[in-house]
Amino acid sequence: MDLANCYKKVRLRTEQICSPLQTEDYVVQPVVDVSPPKWHIGHVTWFFETFILKPYFMGYREFNPNYNYVFNSYYETVGNRVIRTDRGNLSRPTVADIYRYRAYVDEAMAKFLCQEPSAEVKELLILGFNHEEQHQELLLTDIKYILGHNPLFPAYDDSYVSPKIAGAESAGFIKMDEGVYEIGYSGEGFCFDNELNRHKVYLNAYEISPNLVTNAEYLEFIGSGGYHDFRHWHAEGWDWVNIHKVEAPLYWHLIDGEWHNYTYHGLKPLSLTDPVCHVSYFEAYAYASWKGLRLPTEFEWEEAATKFSWGKSWEWTESAYLPYPGFAKAPGAIGEYNGKFMVNQKVLRGASEVTSPGHSRITYRNFFQTHLRWQFTGIRLAR
Amino acid sequence: MDLANCYKKVRLRTEQICSPLQTEDYVVQPVVDVSPPKWHIGHVTWFFETFILKPYFMGYREFNPNYNYVFNSYYETVGNRVIRTDRGNLSRPTVADIYRYRAYVDEAMAKFLCQEPSAEVKELLILGFNHEEQHQELLLTDIKYILGHNPLFPAYDDSYVSPKIAGAESAGFIKMDEGVYEIGYSGEGFCFDNELNRHKVYLNAYEISPNLVTNAEYLEFIGSGGYHDFRHWHAEGWDWVNIHKVEAPLYWHLIDGEWHNYTYHGLKPLSLTDPVCHVSYFEAYAYASWKGLRLPTEFEWEEAATKFSWGKSWEWTESAYLPYPGFAKAPGAIGEYNGKFMVNQKVLRGASEVTSPGHSRITYRNFFQTHLRWQFTGIRLAR
Amino acid sequence: MDLANCYKKVRLRTEQICSPLQTEDYVVQPVVDVSPPKWHIGHVTWFFETFILKPYFMGYREFNPNYNYVFNSYYETVGNRVIRTDRGNLSRPTVADIYRYRAYVDEAMAKFLCQEPSAEVKELLILGFNHEEQHQELLLTDIKYILGHNPLFPAYDDSYVSPKIAGAESAGFIKMDEGVYEIGYSGEGFCFDNELNRHKVYLNAYEISPNLVTNAEYLEFIGSGGYHDFRHWHAEGWDWVNIHKVEAPLYWHLIDGEWHNYTYHGLKPLSLTDPVCHVSYFEAYAYASWKGLRLPTEFEWEEAATKFSWGKSWEWTESAYLPYPGFAKAPGAIGEYNGKFMVNQKVLRGASEVTSPGHSRITYRNFFQTHLRWQFTGIRLAR
Amino acid sequence: MDLANCYKKVRLRTEQICSPLQTEDYVVQPVVDVSPPKWHIGHVTWFFETFILKPYFMGYREFNPNYNYVFNSYYETVGNRVIRTDRGNLSRPTVADIYRYRAYVDEAMAKFLCQEPSAEVKELLILGFNHEEQHQELLLTDIKYILGHNPLFPAYDDSYVSPKIAGAESAGFIKMDEGVYEIGYSGEGFCFDNELNRHKVYLNAYEISPNLVTNAEYLEFIGSGGYHDFRHWHAEGWDWVNIHKVEAPLYWHLIDGEWHNYTYHGLKPLSLTDPVCHVSYFEAYAYASWKGLRLPTEFEWEEAATKFSWGKSWEWTESAYLPYPGFAKAPGAIGEYNGKFMVNQKVLRGASEVTSPGHSRITYRNFFQTHLRWQFTGIRLAR
């Protein structure tokens, strides 16, 4: 597919994701990590305007100079911005204004892409597509949070179909040999800077489960008092559990003695065979510890991932999010993409049911802070 | 006017106030004291449904049982409610849903009011009208805050006309004699419970200014370093100034060396002759102290108010908000109306440019915490 | 008694209060309102050095210039100071250093007082005595807090004798007539600026109890669920109860089903006939409200106080702490004594068991914020 | 040396460290991470009482059952404890009480050690020695914080001599070859559980500096605006710098244009040739980033450490604190020693000038959170 069509396709999918929303759903920010959908759709547009149209499209006229202030996420290079906790306090620009902004930028991009761009711009374009795909995933997780924390528990979309993955694998653990392995992206296509350089690591012999932990298995942990026994938890995780009175994964509700969870179809009885989802790293670690097992490292995961199906939920690893040997930040604003977050976060591997098609890779590294749960985060065990 | 028509008129005005809003403007809560407009229009409707239709209109079917949870403000008697800081996190019910709720309740009320209600219900109805009028004022102050804290500074309504008050009075202070005076409401019409009982107070001789402090006068205070000299401030006010780095009234912006303020028409150069507005009690006190004067007590104000024009802005008094002798809370939820706020607040007297017509009275007591500024609060001096 | 002897007597009493302490007891600040005893004994010394010796005693050499920074409490006029929350973080100057400082200042004061001071200095001296007496009371309340919050519950002094007050009065309320009364200090002796001017107030007819509420009576309030029924509380008090999970007065402990309280003799079974003590204004108000009664105003109290015994505990009044008509701050640092605290506090009247002898007066106004309980605060009812 | 003498020697050193202190210095906790010295000396004693005397010394009578509550640090297995932020609020037990506790336990230990203990107890004993040595180091860092944050800047001990390390090495970086290396403790002697298992890692070729970064070099970073340029910092580090207005390492003071730092001898002009010390991981990372270099990983450090002198300050590494392959927690309370802290911390390698003699090892892993600076933390560069 040519770049102009890729652009259209990516942009269209963002709008499709938002199509079931009411105007009001675009506006709110119930917790700092969740951005209002209207902010997402403005921000991904701002990305193309700021990094492609303004520097490379001669004669381009900025849609509205104030939008730089409103839609910059965290690029210090590009100037001041609305502080993150204020995103949900902005009623203007309206949703209609932002769709006009999208249309304006899309029109300019269509013109711009009539001619084959330079290699440098091409690279930025592909980064822009991947950036928008990441925000598509965030849109879906943020929408789930917004609706799932509303006392009316509205459904997002009754026609939403959760992607299927291959059925349960054999129960045994996969055995992996010790040795030197190569880790990181290699190939021609796109990857993020944090997947480079490909480099050698030494792995001890290990075993890894082909299956994700299920809701039924996680209920055993709850039933055995797992949330009330400090021995399974990190000290910091134990504080987190007690301060926030955590008793179950996010979106779980005990109603008249039966567990329900909030889904894109509304509040539903918990499916026991589904993988457990929306757990923090602290909970993933505690569950593994309670089982006498552990989480895999990201290197163990990457090496073994060809041997099982994945892609249902992001999987917490034991690895801290750190640069690979030879990692180098790009100069300028684009260099702020990943490197500055490489501290006090954990790596997640795989992909979730809301990851955009074609966006996942075996070397892809996602990362979140250890207490966060609003992503589709699950658990795979190793030993 | 009969009750059915009064009802219609009050309800209509609420909707007129909201008519210039975009859907998104109804949703946000940029600071805890400011409620989303959609919450206000739902809450005043809930008031009639809860206190009149449900108990007194036989056969009335509640619109949606969840709305009690969503639209209860602070009535502990009536059950749980969305915590105040979460009002701006709710995208549902939508604005359209809430207007349907209004229409449904209005229709039921129209039927209910076909028959002359009992004296007891009549009293509740009139309380409901006054309650909605209070929220009309809050709607206008909250809308100002929402739009005035948006980086785009949108106008609320270009056709908005600020009510005129009689021009400046003579410059001299009005002299009042010492003696025993009667304070509090007397008469046949409606008053709030906090205006009763009418009772005697002893006032020393005092003098009170017929004019409100103007922006020009307040600029002198700023220019003389008033915000940086602890001697004018209460200890708690001085902390407030320093923690929040307060340098001017709310909505004031120094742009290229010229003071502007945000108005319902957008950001405008400051009018020097207008009364200063949107100051906290701390600022009002500091200004008076810098002038070597003081704020009047609420009793001094009430006694002198026939001698000057008022009604442009709520005026801070030196009086703490306390019950009058013989004050008694009504039984049940209605009793939560005023009494439980009678601590650590200051009384404001008068009325502001956004007070609903007919809502003000010389005995009316408004009250806010000493640091708040989003109301139309001004300064009158005494000595 | 002459001034030199008064000085000695006041200073000696401070040291006697501290004599049962261990060195470590002088150092800690378990909560921001409680100052370390060593800070108190340094601060009252600094008061005489700063306001008398340095300006008026020719040739006086400051003990240590750093002490101004360490021992200034809140006098902005006199320069920077250790922030209040840091008082308990200072191990130096040591207790021995501070007693050396006291001895040094006392010696200089003794020399200075060999000659009759001017009227101006005399006034400052008497203010200094009263200031030190206020800190004697604070020392005793702060020591109680420090030891009473230690898990070992050490006694302060086994030989401590709680002052007796006259036994229970007759059970009936004292009836007072309505009329104009005079309130505030008049006479020749010392009073604080906040007791002036003496002025007229109009009081409605009221009744006031000759007795303080007892522990037995307060237990009924607890037993009837008073801490769990929002109807008795101010909204702000109700938040305070719930956030801090308050279930009883400060220092009360339910041990094996029996109520104990911490006293200067250690943890003891609760005496049912003693006046209830260490309650916040919020609790005092809720108790009165539960009884269907109210707290007296400070004016009602002052007018009736000749008709009953008082002096066992400070009594919360319904009155906010505000300036009397004609109140004027002294110029300079001394003017910071009272006026700048006249907002968001309640007046207490009477005196407590730890008030220094001769320090109480019928016109004396103490004041604290509505949530504070570490003072010996009690309840008297009115209607 | 036999165990009884080892015990005596370790215990004696703790008391020697405290000998220059005033009683008051033992009591305060100016920040949550710093424990009062009296808490340290009680806690290390409690460790021997709880884990050796009570379970293994027949007939041993506990000194005071309340001390378990007071001196337990974080062992959930052993019961409740004073919350960490309250350690500085306890005036009792006094310093003298705690020295009596030490003497009592020491006497019991002397009796207990007359007989050769079992292998199991021997292991606990050696853990107890190492535990007390760790607290000796903490004592010295905490004392520095307590005195270094006092406005009088008292010296700790004028006779304190900072240990010398070998002079500056050659300026060039040490080149290390890529390959598989073995990491972790091997041998007969004591090591902590976090140093095991010894395991293989693959290292890419790297270079590491033989020298620590000096104060002179760090001043260049400050002078070039390093604290004001977001490009060198992690996003979280940049927030930390701005919230806390960090401008220099801890203990640095700019006095009349000249940099000083607080030392055990009091406030002194900054020595330019000393290694920079008391920097957070965020600062270490930013400095390295500004130089276009990076911090070594803990594996790189361990492999290269035989080639340079170390032991002057703990050196931040880029490695997150994670378990080695095969790491297993001991059962019971001792298992809480290290494992539960293995999240969101960075590994430090080496040893500092206040590390107890004989306590350091090339495989030793220290760990702190990324914002902490009160340890003697320094910077070594790699590339």
mmCIF file with all atom_site columns, N, CA and C in Angstrom, chain A residues 47-92:
data_model
loop_
_atom_site.group_PDB
_atom_site.id
_atom_site.type_symbol
_atom_site.label_atom_id
_atom_site.label_alt_id
_atom_site.label_comp_id
_atom_site.label_asym_id
_atom_site.label_entity_id
_atom_site.label_seq_id
_atom_site.pdbx_PDB_ins_code
_atom_site.Cartn_x
_atom_site.Cartn_y
_atom_site.Cartn_z
_atom_site.occupancy
_atom_site.B_iso_or_equiv
_atom_site.pdbx_formal_charge
_atom_site.auth_seq_id
_atom_site.auth_comp_id
_atom_site.auth_asym_id
_atom_site.auth_atom_id
_atom_site.pdbx_PDB_model_num
ATOM 1   N N  . PHE A 1 47 ? 0.652   15.866 15.782 1.00 0.00 ? 47 PHE A N  1
ATOM 2   C CA . PHE A 1 47 ? 1.927   15.199 15.494 1.00 0.00 ? 47 PHE A CA 1
ATOM 3   C C  . PHE A 1 47 ? 2.289   15.336 14.018 1.00 0.00 ? 47 PHE A C  1
ATOM 4   N N  . PHE A 1 48 ? 1.314   15.050 13.128 1.00 0.00 ? 48 PHE A N  1
ATOM 5   C CA . PHE A 1 48 ? 1.584   15.201 11.691 1.00 0.00 ? 48 PHE A CA 1
ATOM 6   C C  . PHE A 1 48 ? 1.791   16.669 11.310 1.00 0.00 ? 48 PHE A C  1
ATOM 7   N N  . GLU A 1 49 ? 0.999   17.547 11.920 1.00 0.00 ? 49 GLU A N  1
ATOM 8   C CA . GLU A 1 49 ? 1.149   18.971 11.593 1.00 0.00 ? 49 GLU A CA 1
ATOM 9   C C  . GLU A 1 49 ? 2.514   19.503 12.035 1.00 0.00 ? 49 GLU A C  1
ATOM 10  N N  . THR A 1 50 ? 2.919   19.105 13.232 1.00 0.00 ? 50 THR A N  1
ATOM 11  C CA . THR A 1 50 ? 4.133   19.675 13.827 1.00 0.00 ? 50 THR A CA 1
ATOM 12  C C  . THR A 1 50 ? 5.417   19.091 13.231 1.00 0.00 ? 50 THR A C  1
ATOM 13  N N  . PHE A 1 51 ? 5.416   17.797 13.004 1.00 0.00 ? 51 PHE A N  1
ATOM 14  C CA . PHE A 1 51 ? 6.676   17.159 12.601 1.00 0.00 ? 51 PHE A CA 1
ATOM 15  C C  . PHE A 1 51 ? 6.797   16.958 11.098 1.00 0.00 ? 51 PHE A C  1
ATOM 16  N N  . ILE A 1 52 ? 5.684   17.079 10.367 1.00 0.00 ? 52 ILE A N  1
ATOM 17  C CA . ILE A 1 52 ? 5.752   16.913 8.910  1.00 0.00 ? 52 ILE A CA 1
ATOM 18  C C  . ILE A 1 52 ? 5.298   18.177 8.182  1.00 0.00 ? 52 ILE A C  1
ATOM 19  N N  . LEU A 1 53 ? 4.072   18.609 8.392  1.00 0.00 ? 53 LEU A N  1
ATOM 20  C CA . LEU A 1 53 ? 3.557   19.719 7.567  1.00 0.00 ? 53 LEU A CA 1
ATOM 21  C C  . LEU A 1 53 ? 4.325   21.021 7.813  1.00 0.00 ? 53 LEU A C  1
ATOM 22  N N  . LYS A 1 54 ? 4.519   21.375 9.082  1.00 0.00 ? 54 LYS A N  1
ATOM 23  C CA . LYS A 1 54 ? 5.156   22.671 9.338  1.00 0.00 ? 54 LYS A CA 1
ATOM 24  C C  . LYS A 1 54 ? 6.610   22.695 8.843  1.00 0.00 ? 54 LYS A C  1
ATOM 25  N N  . PRO A 1 55 ? 7.407   21.679 9.115  1.00 0.00 ? 55 PRO A N  1
ATOM 26  C CA . PRO A 1 55 ? 8.786   21.778 8.618  1.00 0.00 ? 55 PRO A CA 1
ATOM 27  C C  . PRO A 1 55 ? 8.962   21.426 7.132  1.00 0.00 ? 55 PRO A C  1
ATOM 28  N N  . TYR A 1 56 ? 8.080   20.609 6.567  1.00 0.00 ? 56 TYR A N  1
ATOM 29  C CA . TYR A 1 56 ? 8.390   20.073 5.221  1.00 0.00 ? 56 TYR A CA 1
ATOM 30  C C  . TYR A 1 56 ? 7.415   20.487 4.119  1.00 0.00 ? 56 TYR A C  1
ATOM 31  N N  . PHE A 1 57 ? 6.249   21.021 4.460  1.00 0.00 ? 57 PHE A N  1
ATOM 32  C CA . PHE A 1 57 ? 5.279   21.347 3.410  1.00 0.00 ? 57 PHE A CA 1
ATOM 33  C C  . PHE A 1 57 ? 5.248   22.864 3.222  1.00 0.00 ? 57 PHE A C  1
ATOM 34  N N  . MET A 1 58 ? 5.994   23.268 2.200  1.00 0.00 ? 58 MET A N  1
ATOM 35  C CA . MET A 1 58 ? 6.148   24.690 1.898  1.00 0.00 ? 58 MET A CA 1
ATOM 36  C C  . MET A 1 58 ? 4.775   25.358 1.779  1.00 0.00 ? 58 MET A C  1
ATOM 37  N N  . GLY A 1 59 ? 4.621   26.475 2.462  1.00 0.00 ? 59 GLY A N  1
ATOM 38  C CA . GLY A 1 59 ? 3.387   27.244 2.333  1.00 0.00 ? 59 GLY A CA 1
ATOM 39  C C  . GLY A 1 59 ? 2.258   26.753 3.225  1.00 0.00 ? 59 GLY A C  1
ATOM 40  N N  . TYR A 1 60 ? 2.520   25.725 4.008  1.00 0.00 ? 60 TYR A N  1
ATOM 41  C CA . TYR A 1 60 ? 1.443   25.233 4.886  1.00 0.00 ? 60 TYR A CA 1
ATOM 42  C C  . TYR A 1 60 ? 1.110   26.287 5.941  1.00 0.00 ? 60 TYR A C  1
ATOM 43  N N  . ARG A 1 61 ? -0.186  26.537 6.147  1.00 0.00 ? 61 ARG A N  1
ATOM 44  C CA . ARG A 1 61 ? -0.606  27.494 7.160  1.00 0.00 ? 61 ARG A CA 1
ATOM 45  C C  . ARG A 1 61 ? -1.198  26.748 8.357  1.00 0.00 ? 61 ARG A C  1
ATOM 46  N N  . GLU A 1 62 ? -0.609  26.981 9.481  1.00 0.00 ? 62 GLU A N  1
ATOM 47  C CA . GLU A 1 62 ? -1.029  26.321 10.730 1.00 0.00 ? 62 GLU A CA 1
ATOM 48  C C  . GLU A 1 62 ? -2.530  26.532 10.966 1.00 0.00 ? 62 GLU A C  1
ATOM 49  N N  . PHE A 1 63 ? -3.225  25.495 11.423 1.00 0.00 ? 63 PHE A N  1
ATOM 50  C CA . PHE A 1 63 ? -4.670  25.589 11.618 1.00 0.00 ? 63 PHE A CA 1
ATOM 51  C C  . PHE A 1 63 ? -5.012  26.607 12.699 1.00 0.00 ? 63 PHE A C  1
ATOM 52  N N  . ASN A 1 64 ? -4.321  26.497 13.834 1.00 0.00 ? 64 ASN A N  1
ATOM 53  C CA . ASN A 1 64 ? -4.588  27.413 14.958 1.00 0.00 ? 64 ASN A CA 1
ATOM 54  C C  . ASN A 1 64 ? -3.370  27.386 15.872 1.00 0.00 ? 64 ASN A C  1
ATOM 55  N N  . PRO A 1 65 ? -2.681  28.507 16.016 1.00 0.00 ? 65 PRO A N  1
ATOM 56  C CA . PRO A 1 65 ? -1.425  28.495 16.777 1.00 0.00 ? 65 PRO A CA 1
ATOM 57  C C  . PRO A 1 65 ? -1.618  28.067 18.237 1.00 0.00 ? 65 PRO A C  1
ATOM 58  N N  . ASN A 1 66 ? -2.812  28.248 18.778 1.00 0.00 ? 66 ASN A N  1
ATOM 59  C CA . ASN A 1 66 ? -3.045  27.830 20.166 1.00 0.00 ? 66 ASN A CA 1
ATOM 60  C C  . ASN A 1 66 ? -3.069  26.313 20.326 1.00 0.00 ? 66 ASN A C  1
ATOM 61  N N  . TYR A 1 67 ? -3.286  25.604 19.227 1.00 0.00 ? 67 TYR A N  1
ATOM 62  C CA . TYR A 1 67 ? -3.402  24.152 19.349 1.00 0.00 ? 67 TYR A CA 1
ATOM 63  C C  . TYR A 1 67 ? -2.088  23.505 19.749 1.00 0.00 ? 67 TYR A C  1
ATOM 64  N N  . ASN A 1 68 ? -0.981  24.160 19.441 1.00 0.00 ? 68 ASN A N  1
ATOM 65  C CA . ASN A 1 68 ? 0.299   23.611 19.890 1.00 0.00 ? 68 ASN A CA 1
ATOM 66  C C  . ASN A 1 68 ? 0.320   23.489 21.404 1.00 0.00 ? 68 ASN A C  1
ATOM 67  N N  . TYR A 1 69 ? -0.219  24.502 22.071 1.00 0.00 ? 69 TYR A N  1
ATOM 68  C CA . TYR A 1 69 ? -0.267  24.501 23.530 1.00 0.00 ? 69 TYR A CA 1
ATOM 69  C C  . TYR A 1 69 ? -1.222  23.426 24.043 1.00 0.00 ? 69 TYR A C  1
ATOM 70  N N  . VAL A 1 70 ? -2.310  23.232 23.331 1.00 0.00 ? 70 VAL A N  1
ATOM 71  C CA . VAL A 1 70 ? -3.352  22.309 23.792 1.00 0.00 ? 70 VAL A CA 1
ATOM 72  C C  . VAL A 1 70 ? -2.986  20.847 23.540 1.00 0.00 ? 70 VAL A C  1
ATOM 73  N N  . PHE A 1 71 ? -2.326  20.565 22.416 1.00 0.00 ? 71 PHE A N  1
ATOM 74  C CA . PHE A 1 71 ? -2.180  19.160 22.004 1.00 0.00 ? 71 PHE A CA 1
ATOM 75  C C  . PHE A 1 71 ? -0.769  18.590 22.093 1.00 0.00 ? 71 PHE A C  1
ATOM 76  N N  . ASN A 1 72 ? 0.193   19.373 22.526 1.00 0.00 ? 72 ASN A N  1
ATOM 77  C CA . ASN A 1 72 ? 1.522   18.830 22.788 1.00 0.00 ? 72 ASN A CA 1
ATOM 78  C C  . ASN A 1 72 ? 1.388   17.895 23.997 1.00 0.00 ? 72 ASN A C  1
ATOM 79  N N  . SER A 1 73 ? 1.940   16.703 23.895 1.00 0.00 ? 73 SER A N  1
ATOM 80  C CA . SER A 1 73 ? 1.815   15.777 25.019 1.00 0.00 ? 73 SER A CA 1
ATOM 81  C C  . SER A 1 73 ? 2.937   16.010 26.017 1.00 0.00 ? 73 SER A C  1
ATOM 82  N N  . TYR A 1 74 ? 4.172   15.775 25.578 1.00 0.00 ? 74 TYR A N  1
ATOM 83  C CA . TYR A 1 74 ? 5.268   15.874 26.543 1.00 0.00 ? 74 TYR A CA 1
ATOM 84  C C  . TYR A 1 74 ? 6.552   16.332 25.889 1.00 0.00 ? 74 TYR A C  1
ATOM 85  N N  . TYR A 1 75 ? 6.462   16.912 24.690 1.00 0.00 ? 75 TYR A N  1
ATOM 86  C CA . TYR A 1 75 ? 7.672   17.288 23.977 1.00 0.00 ? 75 TYR A CA 1
ATOM 87  C C  . TYR A 1 75 ? 8.151   18.647 24.483 1.00 0.00 ? 75 TYR A C  1
ATOM 88  N N  . GLU A 1 76 ? 9.147   18.623 25.357 1.00 0.00 ? 76 GLU A N  1
ATOM 89  C CA . GLU A 1 76 ? 9.675   19.867 25.926 1.00 0.00 ? 76 GLU A CA 1
ATOM 90  C C  . GLU A 1 76 ? 10.270  20.730 24.817 1.00 0.00 ? 76 GLU A C  1
ATOM 91  N N  . THR A 1 77 ? 10.839  20.075 23.813 1.00 0.00 ? 77 THR A N  1
ATOM 92  C CA . THR A 1 77 ? 11.463  20.799 22.709 1.00 0.00 ? 77 THR A CA 1
ATOM 93  C C  . THR A 1 77 ? 10.471  21.701 21.994 1.00 0.00 ? 77 THR A C  1
ATOM 94  N N  . VAL A 1 78 ? 9.207   21.271 21.960 1.00 0.00 ? 78 VAL A N  1
ATOM 95  C CA . VAL A 1 78 ? 8.210   21.967 21.145 1.00 0.00 ? 78 VAL A CA 1
ATOM 96  C C  . VAL A 1 78 ? 7.461   23.040 21.952 1.00 0.00 ? 78 VAL A C  1
ATOM 97  N N  . GLY A 1 79 ? 7.836   23.240 23.189 1.00 0.00 ? 79 GLY A N  1
ATOM 98  C CA . GLY A 1 79 ? 7.265   24.363 23.928 1.00 0.00 ? 79 GLY A CA 1
ATOM 99  C C  . GLY A 1 79 ? 6.328   23.969 25.045 1.00 0.00 ? 79 GLY A C  1
ATOM 100 N N  . ASN A 1 80 ? 5.730   24.969 25.652 1.00 0.00 ? 80 ASN A N  1
ATOM 101 C CA . ASN A 1 80 ? 4.819   24.745 26.767 1.00 0.00 ? 80 ASN A CA 1
ATOM 102 C C  . ASN A 1 80 ? 3.591   23.968 26.334 1.00 0.00 ? 80 ASN A C  1
ATOM 103 N N  . ARG A 1 81 ? 2.887   23.446 27.322 1.00 0.00 ? 81 ARG A N  1
ATOM 104 C CA . ARG A 1 81 ? 1.682   22.675 27.008 1.00 0.00 ? 81 ARG A CA 1
ATOM 105 C C  . ARG A 1 81 ? 0.769   22.669 28.236 1.00 0.00 ? 81 ARG A C  1
ATOM 106 N N  . VAL A 1 82 ? -0.495  22.363 27.988 1.00 0.00 ? 82 VAL A N  1
ATOM 107 C CA . VAL A 1 82 ? -1.466  22.175 29.066 1.00 0.00 ? 82 VAL A CA 1
ATOM 108 C C  . VAL A 1 82 ? -0.947  21.095 30.000 1.00 0.00 ? 82 VAL A C  1
ATOM 109 N N  . ILE A 1 83 ? -0.930  21.355 31.297 1.00 0.00 ? 83 ILE A N  1
ATOM 110 C CA . ILE A 1 83 ? -0.439  20.308 32.184 1.00 0.00 ? 83 ILE A CA 1
ATOM 111 C C  . ILE A 1 83 ? -1.392  19.124 32.129 1.00 0.00 ? 83 ILE A C  1
ATOM 112 N N  . ARG A 1 84 ? -0.799  17.951 32.281 1.00 0.00 ? 84 ARG A N  1
ATOM 113 C CA . ARG A 1 84 ? -1.521  16.726 31.997 1.00 0.00 ? 84 ARG A CA 1
ATOM 114 C C  . ARG A 1 84 ? -2.822  16.606 32.773 1.00 0.00 ? 84 ARG A C  1
ATOM 115 N N  . THR A 1 85 ? -2.799  17.015 34.035 1.00 0.00 ? 85 THR A N  1
ATOM 116 C CA . THR A 1 85 ? -4.009  16.880 34.850 1.00 0.00 ? 85 THR A CA 1
ATOM 117 C C  . THR A 1 85 ? -5.115  17.835 34.415 1.00 0.00 ? 85 THR A C  1
ATOM 118 N N  . ASP A 1 86 ? -4.803  18.764 33.526 1.00 0.00 ? 86 ASP A N  1
ATOM 119 C CA . ASP A 1 86 ? -5.811  19.720 33.072 1.00 0.00 ? 86 ASP A CA 1
ATOM 120 C C  . ASP A 1 86 ? -6.476  19.316 31.765 1.00 0.00 ? 86 ASP A C  1
ATOM 121 N N  . ARG A 1 87 ? -6.052  18.226 31.175 1.00 0.00 ? 87 ARG A N  1
ATOM 122 C CA . ARG A 1 87 ? -6.628  17.869 29.871 1.00 0.00 ? 87 ARG A CA 1
ATOM 123 C C  . ARG A 1 87 ? -8.140  17.701 29.949 1.00 0.00 ? 87 ARG A C  1
ATOM 124 N N  . GLY A 1 88 ? -8.624  17.176 31.075 1.00 0.00 ? 88 GLY A N  1
ATOM 125 C CA . GLY A 1 88 ? -10.062 16.945 31.224 1.00 0.00 ? 88 GLY A CA 1
ATOM 126 C C  . GLY A 1 88 ? -10.815 18.185 31.674 1.00 0.00 ? 88 GLY A C  1
ATOM 127 N N  . ASN A 1 89 ? -10.113 19.309 31.797 1.00 0.00 ? 89 ASN A N  1
ATOM 128 C CA . ASN A 1 89 ? -10.779 20.545 32.209 1.00 0.00 ? 89 ASN A CA 1
ATOM 129 C C  . ASN A 1 89 ? -11.083 21.454 31.031 1.00 0.00 ? 89 ASN A C  1
ATOM 130 N N  . LEU A 1 90 ? -10.730 21.016 29.835 1.00 0.00 ? 90 LEU A N  1
ATOM 131 C CA . LEU A 1 90 ? -10.881 21.855 28.659 1.00 0.00 ? 90 LEU A CA 1
ATOM 132 C C  . LEU A 1 90 ? -12.130 21.484 27.877 1.00 0.00 ? 90 LEU A C  1
ATOM 133 N N  . SER A 1 91 ? -13.106 22.386 27.864 1.00 0.00 ? 91 SER A N  1
ATOM 134 C CA . SER A 1 91 ? -14.287 22.117 27.039 1.00 0.00 ? 91 SER A CA 1
ATOM 135 C C  . SER A 1 91 ? -14.046 22.550 25.592 1.00 0.00 ? 91 SER A C  1
ATOM 136 N N  . ARG A 1 92 ? -13.156 23.486 25.385 1.00 0.00 ? 92 ARG A N  1
ATOM 137 C CA . ARG A 1 92 ? -12.797 23.932 24.036 1.00 0.00 ? 92 ARG A CA 1
ATOM 138 C C  . ARG A 1 92 ? -11.348 23.580 23.756 1.00 0.00 ? 92 ARG A C  1
#
